[in-house]
Structures are given as structure tokens and as C-alpha cells.
Backbone as numpy.savetxt, mean C-alpha at the origin, in Angstrom:
# Nx Ny Nz CAx CAy CAz Cx Cy Cz
-3.48 16.01 -19.17 -1.48 15.25 -18.42 -1.10 14.57 -18.77
0.20 14.10 -19.46 0.86 12.81 -20.01 2.12 12.75 -18.70
2.15 11.45 -17.80 2.62 11.31 -16.64 3.23 10.02 -17.01
4.87 10.43 -16.28 5.41 9.32 -16.49 5.58 9.13 -15.40
5.37 7.63 -14.76 6.02 7.11 -13.47 6.36 5.42 -13.56
7.04 4.71 -13.00 7.51 3.87 -13.23 6.51 2.64 -12.40
6.18 1.57 -12.54 5.55 0.56 -12.66 6.29 0.25 -10.88
6.03 0.57 -10.09 6.79 -0.11 -8.58 5.84 -0.40 -7.68
4.61 0.15 -7.37 3.58 -0.25 -6.12 2.45 -0.79 -6.93
2.05 -1.98 -7.34 0.99 -2.30 -8.06 -0.39 -1.79 -7.67
-0.41 -1.85 -6.26 -1.89 -2.01 -5.05 -2.15 0.25 -5.48
-0.94 0.91 -5.01 -0.90 2.25 -5.19 -1.55 3.01 -6.54
-0.44 2.22 -7.54 -0.77 2.62 -9.41 -2.05 2.32 -9.56
-2.86 1.61 -9.36 -3.94 0.94 -9.72 -5.32 2.26 -9.44
-5.25 2.76 -8.17 -5.78 3.64 -7.92 -5.03 5.02 -8.79
-4.39 4.76 -8.73 -3.74 6.47 -9.04 -4.10 6.69 -10.95
-3.98 5.47 -11.98 -4.30 5.83 -12.82 -5.56 5.30 -13.37
-6.76 5.69 -12.30 -8.16 5.98 -12.70 -8.16 7.03 -12.95
-7.33 8.06 -12.63 -7.55 9.13 -13.32 -7.62 9.45 -14.58
-8.22 10.93 -15.47 -8.34 11.31 -16.31 -7.39 11.34 -17.40
-5.90 10.96 -16.76 -4.63 11.53 -17.65 -4.38 10.54 -18.05
-2.93 10.49 -19.23 -2.49 9.62 -19.57 -1.08 8.77 -18.86
-1.47 7.68 -19.12 0.08 7.46 -17.75 0.95 6.32 -18.61
2.49 6.80 -18.65 3.33 6.10 -19.07 4.02 5.45 -18.34
4.32 4.15 -18.60 5.38 3.63 -17.63 6.28 2.68 -18.66
7.27 3.19 -18.37 8.54 2.54 -19.13 8.39 0.70 -18.88
9.00 0.10 -20.44 8.91 -1.75 -20.37 10.34 -1.55 -21.05
10.95 -2.54 -20.48 11.83 -2.93 -21.06 11.79 -4.36 -21.23
12.96 -5.15 -22.29 13.00 -6.51 -23.00 12.32 -7.73 -22.01
13.46 -7.72 -20.49 13.08 -8.67 -19.57 12.05 -8.16 -18.41
11.31 -6.96 -18.94 10.42 -6.65 -17.72 10.75 -7.02 -16.34
12.02 -5.63 -15.98 12.96 -6.21 -14.81 12.49 -4.82 -13.63
12.93 -4.49 -12.74 12.44 -3.81 -11.81 12.45 -1.94 -11.90
13.14 -1.85 -13.32 12.71 -0.47 -13.96 12.05 -0.30 -15.53
11.53 -1.55 -15.94 10.73 -1.79 -16.90 9.33 -2.76 -16.76
8.61 -2.97 -15.71 7.56 -4.07 -15.61 6.57 -3.76 -16.93
6.71 -2.37 -16.82 5.12 -2.16 -18.05 3.79 -1.96 -17.18
3.21 -2.53 -17.91 1.91 -2.39 -17.14 1.75 -4.21 -16.26
0.86 -3.87 -15.62 0.78 -4.71 -14.32 0.19 -6.27 -14.87
0.30 -7.16 -14.65 -0.25 -8.55 -15.14 -1.42 -9.43 -14.09
-1.38 -8.44 -12.67 -2.32 -9.17 -11.83 -3.05 -8.01 -11.33
-2.92 -6.92 -11.76 -3.89 -6.06 -11.42 -4.92 -5.24 -12.52
-5.84 -4.75 -12.49 -6.69 -4.29 -13.49 -6.19 -2.95 -13.56
-5.79 -2.06 -15.08 -5.91 -1.25 -15.49 -6.30 -0.64 -16.65
-6.50 0.67 -16.65 -7.25 1.08 -18.11 -5.99 1.05 -18.61
-6.98 1.66 -20.55 -5.81 1.77 -21.73 -5.34 2.81 -21.85
-5.85 3.72 -21.01 -4.87 4.55 -20.49 -3.77 4.71 -20.33
-3.23 3.76 -19.56 -2.05 3.03 -19.64 -0.91 2.86 -20.04
0.08 3.17 -21.07 0.75 3.40 -21.86 2.08 2.75 -22.09
2.59 1.56 -22.14 4.02 1.26 -22.48 5.00 2.07 -23.16
6.21 2.51 -22.60 6.87 2.96 -23.64 8.04 2.47 -23.63
8.83 1.97 -24.58 10.42 1.26 -24.39 11.29 2.34 -23.50
12.40 2.31 -23.20 13.50 3.64 -22.64 14.04 4.11 -23.68
13.94 3.66 -24.83 14.77 4.10 -26.04 13.97 5.34 -26.49
12.68 5.14 -26.46 12.12 6.52 -27.07 11.41 7.44 -25.94
12.01 7.31 -25.09 11.41 8.08 -23.58 12.19 9.86 -24.08
12.96 9.82 -24.78 13.67 10.87 -25.24 13.32 11.74 -26.45
12.28 11.07 -27.02 10.98 11.90 -27.68 9.62 11.41 -27.30
9.28 11.62 -26.32 8.22 11.09 -25.92 7.94 12.55 -25.13
6.33 13.07 -25.26 6.02 14.33 -24.82 5.83 13.59 -23.59
6.40 14.63 -22.29 5.91 14.21 -20.65 5.46 15.85 -20.00
4.03 15.90 -19.39 4.19 16.74 -18.55 4.03 17.20 -17.36
4.64 15.81 -16.75 4.65 15.39 -15.26 5.70 13.93 -14.70
6.62 14.41 -14.31 7.17 13.22 -13.90 7.08 12.61 -12.55
6.87 11.41 -11.98 6.42 11.13 -10.78 7.21 10.08 -10.70
8.35 10.78 -9.77 9.51 9.31 -8.81 9.11 8.78 -8.03
9.58 7.48 -7.82 9.37 6.86 -6.31 10.37 6.38 -5.67
12.10 5.92 -6.34 12.84 5.58 -5.64 14.22 6.48 -6.20
14.59 6.65 -5.03 15.63 7.85 -5.38 16.80 7.47 -6.43
16.95 6.51 -6.83 17.79 5.76 -7.98 17.22 6.64 -10.16
15.62 6.69 -9.51 15.07 7.32 -10.49 15.52 8.58 -11.15
16.20 9.46 -9.92 16.70 10.59 -10.66 18.00 10.67 -11.84
18.53 9.63 -11.41 19.73 9.44 -12.62 19.07 8.72 -13.54
18.16 7.60 -13.03 17.38 6.57 -14.51 16.74 8.01 -15.68
15.70 8.96 -15.13 15.11 9.67 -15.60 15.81 10.87 -16.35
17.09 11.34 -15.89 18.14 12.24 -16.50 19.10 11.37 -17.85
18.94 9.90 -17.51 19.88 9.20 -18.72 18.83 8.66 -19.89
17.29 7.78 -19.55 16.52 7.98 -20.66 15.70 9.08 -21.23
15.94 10.13 -20.04 14.77 10.79 -20.88 15.21 12.25 -21.63
16.95 12.26 -20.87 17.74 13.38 -21.59 16.82 14.95 -20.73
16.48 14.43 -19.66 15.65 15.34 -18.77 16.55 15.83 -17.90
16.26 16.85 -16.91 16.37 16.94 -15.67 15.05 17.13 -14.51
14.85 16.20 -13.58 13.80 16.27 -12.91 13.57 17.79 -12.01
12.17 18.22 -12.46 12.62 19.52 -11.77 12.54 20.43 -12.14
13.36 20.54 -13.48 14.30 21.83 -13.94 13.28 21.86 -15.81
14.12 20.34 -15.74 13.71 20.34 -17.53 11.95 19.65 -17.20
11.45 19.51 -16.68 10.41 18.76 -16.39 9.61 18.62 -15.41
8.38 18.87 -14.67 7.43 19.34 -13.54 7.94 17.51 -13.05
8.41 17.35 -12.00 8.42 16.46 -11.04 7.65 16.66 -9.48
7.23 15.73 -9.29 6.44 14.98 -7.92 7.49 13.82 -7.57
8.21 14.05 -6.03 8.70 12.49 -5.34 7.37 11.87 -4.55
7.38 10.66 -5.44 5.95 10.46 -3.85 7.19 9.07 -3.20
6.62 9.61 -1.80 7.08 8.33 -1.31 5.94 8.04 0.03
6.77 5.91 -0.73 5.46 5.41 -0.35 6.12 4.97 1.04
6.95 5.08 2.03 7.48 4.62 3.06 7.42 5.98 4.39
7.57 4.75 5.24 8.07 5.22 6.43 9.64 5.30 6.44
10.65 6.26 6.87 11.79 6.34 7.18 12.30 5.11 7.48
13.47 3.94 7.22 13.97 2.99 7.00 15.17 3.40 8.73
15.39 4.68 9.00 16.50 4.45 10.19 17.18 5.92 9.68
17.82 6.43 10.52 17.61 6.47 11.98 16.79 6.80 12.16
15.70 6.94 12.66 14.19 7.75 12.98 14.79 8.69 14.45
14.37 9.92 14.56 13.09 10.51 13.39 14.59 11.70 12.69
15.49 11.14 12.46 16.59 12.33 11.97 16.97 11.69 10.12
16.05 10.83 9.86 16.25 10.15 8.47 15.54 11.18 7.37
17.16 11.34 6.71 17.05 12.32 6.01 16.43 12.26 4.18
15.80 12.93 3.69 15.07 12.17 2.75 15.82 12.18 1.40
15.94 11.26 0.53 16.69 11.30 -0.92 16.58 12.83 -1.26
15.24 13.03 -1.67 14.59 14.19 -2.22 14.74 15.44 -1.10
15.86 15.43 -0.13 16.01 16.62 0.60 16.29 17.59 -0.13
15.95 19.11 0.17 16.24 20.20 -0.05 16.68 20.31 -1.64
15.84 19.72 -2.25 15.36 20.12 -3.44 14.09 21.11 -4.09
14.24 22.52 -3.73 13.24 23.37 -4.23 12.65 23.22 -5.59
13.19 22.66 -6.24 12.62 22.22 -7.81 11.68 21.29 -7.57
11.40 20.60 -6.50 10.53 19.57 -6.43 9.34 19.44 -5.15
8.53 19.00 -5.38 7.41 18.32 -4.37 7.23 16.93 -4.07
7.65 16.79 -2.83 7.73 15.21 -2.41 6.32 14.96 -1.98
5.20 13.77 -2.29 4.28 13.54 -2.11 4.17 12.50 -1.03
3.93 12.62 0.28 3.74 11.41 1.26 2.72 11.42 1.10
2.28 9.77 1.38 1.32 9.31 1.69 0.69 8.78 2.71
1.32 9.57 3.81 0.60 9.51 5.16 0.96 10.76 6.32
0.20 11.06 7.15 0.56 12.48 7.90 1.80 11.66 8.65
1.78 10.58 8.96 2.85 10.16 9.74 4.26 9.91 8.96
4.14 9.68 7.85 5.54 9.41 6.97 6.02 11.32 7.11
5.24 12.23 6.59 5.59 13.66 6.57 6.39 13.86 7.93
5.85 13.45 8.85 6.21 14.05 10.58 7.65 13.36 10.21
7.53 12.14 10.06 9.01 11.55 9.77 9.97 11.64 9.30
10.04 12.24 8.45 11.26 12.07 7.41 11.05 13.50 7.45
12.47 14.11 6.87 13.12 15.26 7.11 13.67 15.28 5.80
12.67 16.51 5.01 13.09 16.51 3.62 13.27 17.92 3.77
14.49 18.67 4.96 14.87 19.58 4.65 13.90 20.88 3.78
14.24 21.61 2.72 13.58 22.58 2.52 12.61 22.31 1.22
12.50 21.05 0.74 11.57 20.64 -0.25 10.51 20.49 0.15
9.45 21.21 -0.87 8.04 21.14 -0.53 7.67 19.89 -0.14
6.75 20.00 0.45 5.99 18.61 0.83 4.44 19.01 0.99
3.94 17.46 0.71 2.40 17.85 0.73 2.13 16.17 1.20
0.75 16.07 2.18 0.24 14.98 1.93 -0.50 14.58 1.37
-0.78 13.39 0.52 -2.24 12.58 -0.40 -2.25 11.03 -0.15
-3.42 11.00 1.25 -3.34 9.91 1.27 -3.98 8.79 0.53
-3.88 7.54 0.65 -4.44 6.60 0.15 -5.99 6.78 -0.81
-6.22 6.40 -1.95 -7.50 6.05 -2.34 -7.42 4.17 -2.73
-9.00 3.91 -2.63 -8.73 2.67 -2.85 -10.08 2.28 -3.80
-9.13 1.54 -5.44 -10.54 1.61 -5.77 -11.36 0.41 -5.02
-12.70 0.34 -5.16 -13.63 0.02 -4.42 -13.90 -1.55 -4.30
-13.56 -2.21 -3.46 -13.70 -4.08 -4.13 -14.80 -3.96 -3.61
-15.78 -3.47 -3.43 -17.18 -3.95 -2.65 -17.45 -4.57 -1.20
-18.77 -4.57 -0.56 -18.37 -4.82 0.63 -18.94 -6.71 0.22
-17.99 -7.29 0.16 -18.24 -8.26 0.10 -18.02 -9.83 0.99
-17.34 -8.99 1.97 -17.47 -9.93 3.57 -18.85 -10.73 3.69
-18.60 -11.90 3.91 -19.26 -13.17 4.55 -18.55 -13.65 5.55
-16.93 -13.76 5.82 -16.85 -14.41 7.08 -17.55 -15.75 7.59
-17.20 -16.48 6.48 -17.72 -17.68 6.33 -17.03 -19.36 7.45
-15.70 -18.42 7.17 -14.58 -19.76 7.64 -13.82 -18.91 8.95
-14.17 -19.68 9.82 -13.35 -19.12 10.97 -12.25 -19.02 11.23
-11.42 -18.45 10.84 -10.02 -17.84 10.11 -9.91 -16.38 9.79
-8.19 -16.07 10.61 -7.73 -14.94 10.64 -6.96 -14.57 9.15
-7.01 -13.28 8.44 -6.19 -13.28 7.27 -5.21 -12.40 7.24
-4.39 -12.74 7.25 -2.86 -11.53 7.25 -2.22 -11.74 5.98
-2.11 -10.51 5.69 -1.51 -10.11 4.24 -0.24 -9.38 3.88
0.92 -10.31 3.65 2.31 -9.56 3.94 2.90 -9.77 2.26
3.88 -9.10 1.82 4.53 -9.67 1.20 5.54 -9.93 1.21
6.55 -10.69 0.99 8.13 -11.22 1.53 8.35 -11.38 3.12
7.24 -12.32 3.59 7.07 -12.06 5.16 8.82 -12.90 6.04
9.14 -13.48 5.31 10.27 -14.14 5.78 11.74 -13.39 5.53
11.61 -12.57 4.69 12.67 -11.61 4.42 12.63 -10.45 5.37
11.07 -9.78 5.65 11.09 -8.47 6.40 10.90 -9.06 7.39
10.26 -9.85 8.29 10.68 -10.51 9.26 10.01 -9.45 10.36
11.06 -8.76 11.29 9.97 -8.34 12.45 9.45 -6.87 12.10
9.93 -6.47 11.08 9.33 -5.17 10.33 7.69 -5.67 9.95
7.45 -6.54 9.35 6.38 -6.74 9.17 5.89 -7.74 10.31
6.03 -7.86 11.04 5.38 -9.12 12.50 5.43 -10.35 11.97
6.52 -10.77 11.29 6.18 -12.38 11.21 6.59 -12.88 12.23
7.73 -12.66 13.25 7.26 -13.26 14.23 6.55 -13.71 15.44
5.37 -12.65 15.38 4.55 -12.67 15.82 3.17 -13.41 15.70
3.22 -14.11 14.38 2.43 -14.79 13.67 2.20 -16.43 14.50
3.01 -17.01 15.15 3.05 -17.75 15.72 1.73 -17.86 17.74
2.23 -16.92 17.51 1.43 -16.32 19.08 -0.03 -15.95 18.63
-0.82 -15.59 17.67 -1.52 -15.33 17.18 -2.27 -16.59 16.09
-1.21 -17.53 16.15 -2.13 -18.41 15.32 -2.50 -19.76 16.80
-2.57 -18.90 18.20 -2.93 -20.02 18.51 -4.04 -19.17 19.43
-4.87 -18.19 18.89 -5.99 -17.89 18.93 -6.80 -18.24 17.76
-6.22 -18.26 16.32 -6.40 -18.48 15.60 -6.03 -19.01 14.17
-6.44 -19.51 13.36 -6.09 -20.63 12.61 -5.46 -19.35 11.07
-4.55 -19.14 11.03 -4.21 -17.92 9.99 -4.20 -18.43 8.51
-4.20 -17.17 7.89 -4.36 -17.58 5.88 -3.21 -16.38 5.87
-2.18 -17.03 5.23 -1.42 -15.43 5.18 -0.69 -15.16 3.70
-1.58 -14.19 3.18 -1.45 -14.02 1.48 -0.37 -13.10 0.92
0.07 -13.07 0.31 1.38 -12.76 -0.70 2.00 -13.33 -1.29
2.96 -12.22 -1.91 3.80 -12.32 -2.58 4.93 -13.05 -1.67
5.46 -14.35 -2.06 6.69 -14.93 -1.30 6.51 -15.30 0.08
5.47 -16.02 0.10 4.63 -16.24 1.59 4.68 -17.95 1.55
5.53 -18.65 0.55 5.34 -20.14 0.76 6.70 -20.53 2.17
6.58 -21.61 2.73 6.94 -21.93 3.65 6.87 -21.35 4.98
6.28 -19.73 5.24 6.06 -19.56 6.17 6.11 -20.02 7.43
5.10 -21.26 7.49 4.08 -21.71 8.37 5.15 -22.68 8.64
6.19 -23.33 7.72 6.94 -24.39 7.85 8.47 -23.60 8.88
8.92 -22.60 8.30 9.74 -21.43 8.74 9.35 -21.04 10.61
7.97 -21.12 10.74 7.24 -20.75 12.07 7.11 -21.82 12.90
7.60 -23.12 12.43 7.06 -24.18 12.70 5.79 -24.46 13.20
5.16 -24.16 12.40 3.26 -24.19 12.36 3.33 -25.14 11.42
1.83 -26.12 11.92 1.38 -26.94 10.96 0.38 -26.50 10.44
-0.06 -27.10 8.95 -1.16 -26.42 8.42 -2.33 -26.27 8.73
-2.43 -26.99 9.99 -3.89 -26.51 10.37 -4.26 -25.12 11.34
-2.59 -24.04 11.45 -2.74 -23.43 12.08 -2.05 -22.79 11.34
-1.84 -22.38 9.74 -1.37 -21.56 8.87 -1.16 -21.92 7.67
-1.45 -21.22 6.43 -1.41 -21.61 5.35 -0.97 -20.39 4.53
-0.26 -20.75 3.51 -0.19 -19.51 2.59 -0.47 -19.57 1.26
-1.26 -18.10 1.14 -1.33 -18.27 -0.78 -0.78 -16.72 -1.45
-0.40 -17.03 -2.14 0.04 -15.92 -3.77 -1.14 -15.93 -4.56
-2.17 -14.96 -4.73 -2.70 -15.20 -5.58 -3.19 -13.38 -6.39
-3.65 -13.25 -7.59 -3.97 -11.75 -7.78 -5.25 -11.18 -7.20
-4.99 -10.01 -7.37 -5.88 -8.96 -6.23 -6.96 -9.27 -6.84
-7.95 -9.46 -8.04 -9.34 -10.44 -7.57 -9.17 -11.36 -6.63
-8.48 -12.42 -6.85 -8.80 -13.67 -6.02 -8.84 -13.10 -4.38
-7.55 -12.15 -4.25 -6.97 -12.15 -3.03 -8.53 -11.58 -2.08
-8.82 -10.43 -2.80 -10.25 -10.17 -2.33 -11.62 -10.47 -1.59
-11.88 -11.51 -2.66 -12.96 -13.24 -2.70 -12.29 -13.50 -1.27
-11.15 -13.94 -1.49 -10.31 -15.37 -0.25 -10.54 -13.90 1.12
-9.95 -13.08 0.94 -10.10 -12.09 1.95 -11.73 -11.96 2.47
-12.65 -11.92 1.83 -13.87 -11.69 2.35 -14.26 -12.92 2.62
-13.97 -14.35 2.29 -14.52 -15.30 3.56 -14.04 -15.67 4.73
-12.93 -15.01 4.96 -12.43 -15.33 6.53 -12.80 -14.40 7.18
-13.08 -14.22 8.73 -13.71 -13.55 9.34 -13.01 -12.61 10.39
-11.70 -12.17 10.14 -10.90 -11.00 10.68 -10.27 -10.99 9.86
-9.32 -9.23 10.23 -8.11 -9.30 9.32 -7.42 -8.83 10.48
-6.09 -9.59 10.69 -5.09 -9.07 11.45 -3.68 -8.33 10.59
-3.76 -7.14 11.48 -2.28 -6.35 11.08 -1.30 -6.65 11.94
-0.37 -7.41 11.87 0.77 -7.58 12.95 1.76 -6.39 12.40
1.91 -5.67 11.78 2.78 -5.02 11.17 3.34 -3.74 12.14
4.83 -4.16 11.89 5.19 -3.05 12.80 5.53 -1.33 12.79
6.31 -2.23 11.27 7.29 -0.48 10.75 6.76 -0.61 9.45
5.68 0.05 8.76 5.36 0.51 7.52 4.60 1.77 7.28
4.72 2.45 6.31 3.51 3.51 6.15 2.08 3.42 6.52
1.56 2.76 5.77 0.19 2.07 5.59 -0.35 0.75 4.87
-0.32 0.24 5.30 -0.32 -1.02 4.47 -1.54 -1.13 3.88
-1.78 -0.87 2.53 -3.03 -0.62 1.89 -4.02 -2.20 2.10
-3.55 -2.87 2.29 -3.85 -4.48 2.68 -5.47 -4.32 3.35
-4.57 -3.53 4.69 -5.37 -3.13 5.98 -6.77 -2.42 5.40
-6.57 -1.22 4.18 -7.51 -0.66 3.34 -8.53 -1.08 3.24
-7.99 -2.48 1.97 -9.01 -2.71 1.01 -9.74 -3.80 2.01
-8.99 -4.25 3.05 -10.16 -5.03 4.31 -11.01 -4.45 4.28
-10.77 -2.85 5.20 -12.01 -2.22 5.51 -12.96 -2.20 4.77
-12.59 -2.16 3.27 -13.31 -1.84 2.16 -14.76 -3.28 2.06
-13.60 -4.33 2.36 -14.45 -5.26 2.04 -15.59 -5.67 3.28
-15.60 -4.85 3.97 -16.04 -5.26 5.78 -16.17 -5.57 6.25
-14.60 -6.08 6.57 -13.86 -6.90 7.28 -13.61 -6.28 8.77
-13.90 -6.72 9.65 -13.68 -6.49 11.24 -11.73 -6.23 11.36
-11.32 -5.40 11.72 -10.12 -5.59 11.84 -9.28 -5.39 13.15
-8.24 -6.27 13.40 -7.48 -6.31 14.42 -5.88 -5.65 14.30
-5.28 -4.60 14.37 -3.79 -4.42 14.21 -3.16 -3.81 15.43
-1.81 -3.64 15.59 -0.80 -3.28 16.01 -1.44 -1.19 15.33
-0.88 -0.84 16.77 -1.31 0.75 17.00 0.10 1.38 16.54
0.23 1.02 15.64 1.88 1.97 15.13 1.73 2.34 13.67
2.76 2.91 13.44 2.64 4.16 12.53 1.15 4.89 12.04
0.47 4.94 11.39 -0.71 5.20 10.52 -1.99 5.25 10.84
-1.66 3.72 11.76 -3.15 2.56 11.88 -3.83 3.39 12.80
-3.50 3.89 13.64 -4.61 4.52 14.54 -5.30 5.56 14.13
-4.84 6.46 13.11 -5.41 6.56 12.73 -6.75 6.51 10.98
-5.85 5.35 10.92 -7.09 5.17 9.58 -8.30 3.58 10.10
-7.84 3.82 11.54 -9.02 2.21 12.28 -9.83 3.23 13.23
-10.87 3.58 13.06 -11.39 4.74 13.96 -12.49 3.90 14.94
-12.34 4.25 16.42 -13.57 3.59 17.26 -14.75 2.53 16.53
-14.65 1.38 16.98 -16.22 0.63 16.33 -15.90 0.21 15.15
-14.47 0.88 14.60 -13.80 -0.42 13.01 -13.38 -1.82 13.14
-12.99 -1.93 14.70 -11.74 -2.23 14.96 -11.03 -2.76 16.14
-10.26 -3.11 16.30 -9.10 -3.11 17.87 -7.84 -2.94 17.38
-7.30 -1.93 17.83 -6.19 -1.61 17.78 -5.23 -1.16 18.91
-4.20 -1.64 19.19 -3.58 -1.67 20.37 -2.33 -2.07 20.22
-1.43 -1.67 21.11 -0.06 -2.44 21.44 0.04 -3.27 22.46
-0.50 -3.70 22.78 -1.13 -4.79 23.99 -1.48 -6.04 23.30
0.12 -6.99 23.22 -0.82 -8.12 22.10 -1.79 -8.84 22.94
-1.65 -9.35 24.13 -2.78 -9.78 24.45 -4.57 -9.18 24.20
-4.31 -7.92 23.98 -5.70 -7.61 23.71 -5.82 -7.62 22.36
-4.98 -7.99 21.19 -5.22 -8.12 19.99 -5.66 -9.49 19.97
-4.58 -10.21 20.68 -4.52 -11.86 20.55 -6.71 -12.15 21.28
-6.98 -11.58 22.32 -8.79 -11.66 22.73 -9.59 -10.73 21.71
-8.94 -9.98 20.87 -10.31 -9.56 20.14 -10.30 -10.77 18.51
-9.22 -10.85 18.60 -9.05 -12.34 17.51 -10.19 -13.10 17.93
-10.56 -13.82 19.31 -10.77 -14.74 19.54 -12.61 -14.37 19.50
-12.25 -13.13 19.58 -13.81 -12.71 20.26 -14.50 -12.77 19.17
-13.62 -11.94 17.45 -14.70 -11.96 16.18 -14.83 -13.19 15.53
-13.93 -14.25 15.93 -14.44 -15.84 15.66 -15.46 -16.17 16.27
-16.06 -15.83 17.49 -16.28 -16.39 18.20 -18.14 -15.44 18.76
-17.76 -14.58 17.72 -19.02 -13.62 17.50 -19.45 -13.27 16.19
-20.12 -14.22 15.39 -19.52 -13.88 13.94 -20.53 -12.39 13.77
-22.07 -11.88 14.49 -22.76 -10.86 14.35 -21.69 -9.76 14.55
-21.22 -9.57 15.81 -20.25 -8.44 15.97 -18.88 -8.16 14.96
-18.77 -9.21 14.65 -17.81 -9.22 13.38 -18.46 -8.63 12.46
-19.48 -8.98 11.88 -20.28 -8.23 10.79 -20.40 -7.20 10.95
-21.17 -6.09 12.29 -21.47 -4.94 12.63 -20.00 -4.21 12.90
-19.15 -4.83 12.60 -17.63 -4.14 13.16 -17.01 -3.68 11.81
-17.08 -5.21 10.86 -16.89 -4.41 9.45 -17.81 -3.34 8.82
-18.86 -3.53 9.26 -19.74 -1.95 8.52 -18.95 -1.67 8.98
-18.59 -1.19 9.92 -18.28 0.41 10.86 -16.54 0.50 9.62
-16.26 -0.52 9.90 -14.64 -0.38 9.18 -15.22 -0.17 7.51
-15.76 -0.14 6.78 -16.29 -0.28 5.71 -16.50 1.10 5.28
-16.86 1.92 6.27 -17.83 2.81 6.17 -16.83 4.16 6.37
-16.00 3.84 7.64 -14.88 4.50 7.54 -13.72 4.58 6.74
-13.34 3.47 5.96 -12.63 3.81 4.74 -13.20 4.22 3.43
-14.22 4.52 3.52 -14.78 4.94 2.16 -15.03 6.10 2.35
-15.34 6.76 3.55 -15.21 7.99 4.00 -13.72 8.85 4.10
-12.77 8.11 4.62 -11.42 8.48 4.63 -10.48 8.43 3.05
-10.82 7.19 2.14 -10.08 6.54 1.93 -11.09 6.45 0.21
-12.11 6.71 -0.06 -12.48 6.71 -1.31 -11.22 7.27 -2.42
-11.91 6.73 -3.53 -11.13 6.92 -4.92 -11.51 8.69 -5.40
-12.51 8.65 -5.23 -12.85 10.23 -5.68 -11.80 11.35 -4.91
-11.67 11.39 -3.60 -11.05 12.23 -2.90 -9.18 11.82 -3.05
-9.37 11.10 -3.22 -7.77 10.87 -3.73 -7.31 11.05 -5.44
-7.77 11.06 -5.96 -8.36 11.31 -7.51 -8.26 12.86 -7.41
-9.02 13.56 -6.50 -9.04 14.81 -6.35 -7.63 15.82 -6.08
-7.43 15.03 -4.66 -6.27 15.70 -4.52 -5.02 15.75 -5.47
-4.89 14.42 -5.82 -3.67 14.87 -7.10 -3.68 15.20 -8.22
-5.38 15.77 -8.99 -5.40 16.53 -9.87 -4.81 17.78 -9.24
-5.37 17.92 -8.13 -5.11 19.73 -7.65 -3.40 19.78 -7.66
-2.68 18.28 -7.19 -1.36 18.72 -7.06 -0.83 18.51 -8.46
-1.54 17.94 -9.23 -0.61 18.28 -10.76 -0.81 19.35 -11.74
-1.86 20.15 -10.95 -2.36 21.35 -11.59 -1.30 22.77 -11.28
-0.98 22.18 -9.35 0.04 23.02 -9.57 1.57 23.23 -9.60
2.12 22.06 -9.71 3.87 21.22 -10.25 3.82 21.60 -11.55
2.57 21.92 -12.69 2.73 21.81 -14.00 2.23 23.63 -14.16
1.48 24.25 -13.49 1.04 25.58 -14.28 2.50 26.27 -14.63
């Protein structure tokens, strides 16, 4: 198949393009949000090809994967084709609804010519898609390997734009957890987060790394902390589990499904999470055993083969 999708979510796309198809990604001269082209910080295979917008009308496309509401109009304008009518289309919904929950109407609601693919069962439950067909294809992770050493008695947090996203990503909770363990905050636009929160460098440091660098850095930290209040299901949480890290996470959205007993500590009681972080720092062997369980659980549920098989089934269904 020749599949057209915009480069929106680098981590998710990295897993998706491991399949057997040709993946076309629009590229513009400025490499802006609608034309990023191939990823610079993720390892993508040669089957991912850049296509300028002016060539899309003459390009053969078997499946269109939309991920943002404005891509409906973008596809009509750039391709000269109507999504779901002139070309088979799946709307991939990465996110939990933003509100008013639980009455949030999906932008692809009541479009019988489409299928909405959610990445978690929680999201499917909470979005109102009306008469549009829906399915769930849970995340898949390109296995980085069992890299955890935990040699640094520090907690790792991964969040993009923590200052802008604030309470959504639990940025306001970091000073509380910084009293239990020194934090390393990884992600895009994390610079200045420690100063903004009134934390000195001994309690909080920010880092912006490539994916491979991130995995190696995470693996050196004793425990992974996921303080996110409202998100679909952070891929960084699943990647940390693949690395063999013990995880401590808020019990929100899909987290309770993703982290089974024995793979970490999941709770909405902050004191329970704080004590868990302290406990893993104090007991490296318990952290190691918990991390092994986390890796086994992640491989079983979020392994790449299952993810690609699920997508291939859906692709066959919507293109037949």
C-alpha cells in the first residue's frame, strides 16, 4: 500500500512506518507543521518518502491517514480528492478529549465514510464519534532493549513543553516530587522549567535529546515518574517500561491498564507515589525486579508485531 500521512507525532510514526508499506509524508520548503517531511531525530526506514504538496495530485495513494481536523481541508486542496469518498481514509485520534468531557464531540463524528482509530480504549469511551465507525489500535513500541542500569539515584520525567502545558502534564507537581528525589526532566522546550518552579539544579535538571540519547539517559536513572493528569497514554511511559525501568504514575486515563500490578506503583494519592519514588531510590534490587516486570508487561501488550498486525488488518478492511 501507498499510505499518505502528515508527520505529526514522531514517536508514534516511528512505530507505524516499520510496516511493509510505502509511507508518503508531505514536505514543504519551510518544513513547517504541515510539511515536516522525514524525521530528523527518529530512525525511519527508506520506505518513508517525502512528497511536496504540488506533486500530491498526481501521486497514487491507497490510504489516507488524517490526524488533525484541518487535514480534511488540506487533503482536499493538496490532493484534489475527498477523504473517505475518493480515497479510503482513517482518522487517527492520538488524544483524549479536551472538554467538555464526557460530551466532547469528535471532529470526525457522523462521517460514515471514515473510520476513527483510537490509540486507547479510554479515548474511545470518552470521545463522542456519533455514527462514525471506531476501532482501537493500542500503541506499539520499537523495542529499545533492556538498557536499565539505574546507576543514578534520580527520577526521570519525560514531558514536552512542560511550562505551556502546566497542570495537564503535572508540571505543578514536580516540586512535590523533587523533595523525594532529584529529577531529570526530558523533552522539548524544557529549558527553564527548574527556575520557573523555584528548584535549584541539585533538585531538577532539564534535557532535550534525540530519541536514542533519551533512551540511554532514561536507562541510567533509578525510576521513571509519570505525573501526567490528562493525556492519551504517554509513549514515554511505555518506552520506559520497555527499557526495564520501574514506573511510578498517576492512575489517570489509560495508565491503570498499561501498568499491571508488580510493574510499578499507580495511584492518585500523591503521598503513595512520593513514598514509591523514595522506596525505589533506596532499594535498587527492588527497582530492578519491578523494572523486569514492567518490561515483560510492555512487550506483551505494546510490542511492535501486534501493533503492525492490527494496523494491517484495519488497512485491509478500509481499502478492500
